[in-house]
Amino acid sequence: MKKTLLELGEFNFISEIAKRCKEHKTVIKGIGDDTAVVEFTKDKFLLLTADMLIENVHFTRFQPPDDIGHKAIACSISDIAAMGGMPHYALVSIAFPKNLALSFAKKIYKGIQDTAGVFEISIVGGDTNCADKIVIDVFICGIVEKKKLVLRNGARQGDCIFVTGSLGGSQAGKHLRFTPRLKQARFLVSNYPLNSMIDISDGLVSDLGHIVTQSKVGAILFEDAIPLSRNVYSVDDAYYTGEDFELLFTMPKKYSKQLLSKWPFKKKVGLSCIGEIIIHRKGIFVKDKDSRIKKIKKGGYEHFR
Ligand code: ADP
Ligand code: MG
């Protein structure tokens, strides 16, 4: 019998919660994807997602306050993008220590508002509290056309695995000032038949792990094809460090050549085919530079661990 959160781990804790959550029939997808999906109109779903940032866990007071605010809302925008939807409304709940400089608190909030403005999101409420550390929770409600919704569980044999941008090195700064790939996701779901998608928040191996587990398939990654960020020398950094906030998606191979040649964001945001979905074996494998195939070590960011 496990007694502590450390022994159980974040993902197992969430699975245990999920077992005991009853869902109304209007819930299309509850716990387990980048956002929840619920019925809305005849041809649209609502998307609901919340993300919390805590001082000294996700950021420190030595970092620019407007960047902290940006990240607090950008994480949730990234989750809406990963479902193929558009973000529209936000509730912002914050806790500040009593002695925090007013200017710092205001700048955090300005960071949230500026990014909300850029993505045309209306902040329509929230909650303000006092606590020993700064805590910021942003809830976003978005909308997706039913035919554009992409879940984590649809990957099929023979799908190409794609990733936007480059991976690794996020701890060196990118993790605060990243651009959620909303435009790219909307382009993809409007023009291509994606089978599955997730945003990379815990690391490539961990987040691809959610796709393969939920889709009941396996995957092979091509080590040579993993796009590494500048200043990243080891592919392990791309595999295991979180917070790249790039899109990871799968799509039938027959469309991949066209997508790669027509990708309209080439100049700023790359696109790479980094592997393929298999069904004869479960789990994630890597084909290394010498074409040897080996099982990948599990890992990635997990709270309590
Ligand atoms: P992401 O990295 O995409 O933000 P998470 O790993 O944080 O996703 O969460 C995975 C799933 O678990 C999501 O569906 C999220 O809504 C759900 N979840 C996380 N914490 C809780 C909680 N305390 N109660 C209910 N659902 C939760
Ligand atoms: Mg996510």
CSV table of N, CA and C in Angstrom, one decimal, residues 10 42 72 85 87-88 92 95 112 115 150 152 168-169 182 195 200 214 228 242 251 259 273 281 293:
chain,number,residue,atom,x,y,z
A,10,GLU,N,2.5,11.7,-9.7
A,10,GLU,CA,1.4,12.6,-10.2
A,10,GLU,C,0.4,11.8,-11.1
A,42,LYS,N,-24.7,22.2,-32.1
A,42,LYS,CA,-24.8,21.1,-33.0
A,42,LYS,C,-23.4,20.7,-33.6
A,72,ALA,N,1.8,31.9,-17.4
A,72,ALA,CA,0.6,31.4,-16.7
A,72,ALA,C,-0.6,31.2,-17.6
A,85,GLY,N,-8.6,23.6,-31.1
A,85,GLY,CA,-9.6,24.7,-30.9
A,85,GLY,C,-9.0,26.1,-30.8
A,87,PRO,N,-9.0,29.5,-28.1
A,87,PRO,CA,-9.3,30.0,-26.8
A,87,PRO,C,-10.2,31.3,-26.8
A,88,HIS,N,-11.1,31.4,-25.9
A,88,HIS,CA,-12.0,32.6,-25.9
A,88,HIS,C,-12.1,33.4,-24.6
A,92,VAL,N,-8.9,34.1,-14.0
A,92,VAL,CA,-7.5,34.2,-13.5
A,92,VAL,C,-7.6,34.2,-12.0
A,95,ALA,N,-2.8,34.2,-6.0
A,95,ALA,CA,-2.5,34.4,-4.5
A,95,ALA,C,-1.2,35.1,-4.5
A,112,ILE,N,-0.2,38.7,-18.1
A,112,ILE,CA,-1.4,37.9,-18.4
A,112,ILE,C,-2.3,38.6,-19.4
A,115,THR,N,-0.8,39.0,-23.1
A,115,THR,CA,-0.9,37.7,-23.9
A,115,THR,C,-2.4,37.4,-24.2
A,150,VAL,N,-9.1,17.1,-32.1
A,150,VAL,CA,-8.1,16.0,-32.1
A,150,VAL,C,-7.8,15.6,-30.7
A,152,ARG,N,-5.9,12.6,-27.8
A,152,ARG,CA,-4.6,11.9,-27.7
A,152,ARG,C,-4.8,10.5,-28.2
A,168,GLY,N,14.2,20.6,-26.4
A,168,GLY,CA,15.3,20.6,-25.5
A,168,GLY,C,15.7,22.1,-25.2
A,169,GLY,N,16.4,22.2,-24.1
A,169,GLY,CA,17.0,23.5,-23.7
A,169,GLY,C,16.0,24.5,-23.2
A,182,LEU,N,-0.7,28.0,-31.5
A,182,LEU,CA,-2.2,28.1,-31.9
A,182,LEU,C,-2.4,28.2,-33.4
A,195,ASN,N,-4.6,12.4,-36.6
A,195,ASN,CA,-5.2,11.3,-35.8
A,195,ASN,C,-5.1,11.5,-34.3
A,200,ILE,N,3.8,19.4,-25.9
A,200,ILE,CA,4.8,18.8,-25.1
A,200,ILE,C,5.1,19.7,-23.9
A,214,GLN,N,-2.8,5.9,-24.7
A,214,GLN,CA,-4.3,6.1,-24.9
A,214,GLN,C,-4.7,5.6,-26.3
A,228,LEU,N,16.8,19.4,-32.6
A,228,LEU,CA,17.3,19.9,-31.3
A,228,LEU,C,17.4,21.4,-31.3
A,242,GLY,N,11.0,18.9,-20.0
A,242,GLY,CA,9.7,19.3,-20.3
A,242,GLY,C,9.6,20.7,-20.8
A,251,MET,N,-0.3,11.6,-38.1
A,251,MET,CA,-1.2,11.7,-39.2
A,251,MET,C,-0.8,10.6,-40.2
A,259,LEU,N,2.4,17.9,-46.6
A,259,LEU,CA,2.5,18.8,-45.4
A,259,LEU,C,3.9,19.4,-45.2
A,273,CYS,N,9.2,15.3,-39.2
A,273,CYS,CA,8.7,13.9,-39.0
A,273,CYS,C,9.8,13.2,-38.2
A,281,ARG,N,4.4,-3.9,-31.5
A,281,ARG,CA,4.9,-3.8,-30.1
A,281,ARG,C,4.4,-2.5,-29.5
A,293,ILE,N,17.6,-0.6,-33.2
A,293,ILE,CA,16.3,-0.3,-32.5
A,293,ILE,C,16.4,-0.7,-31.1
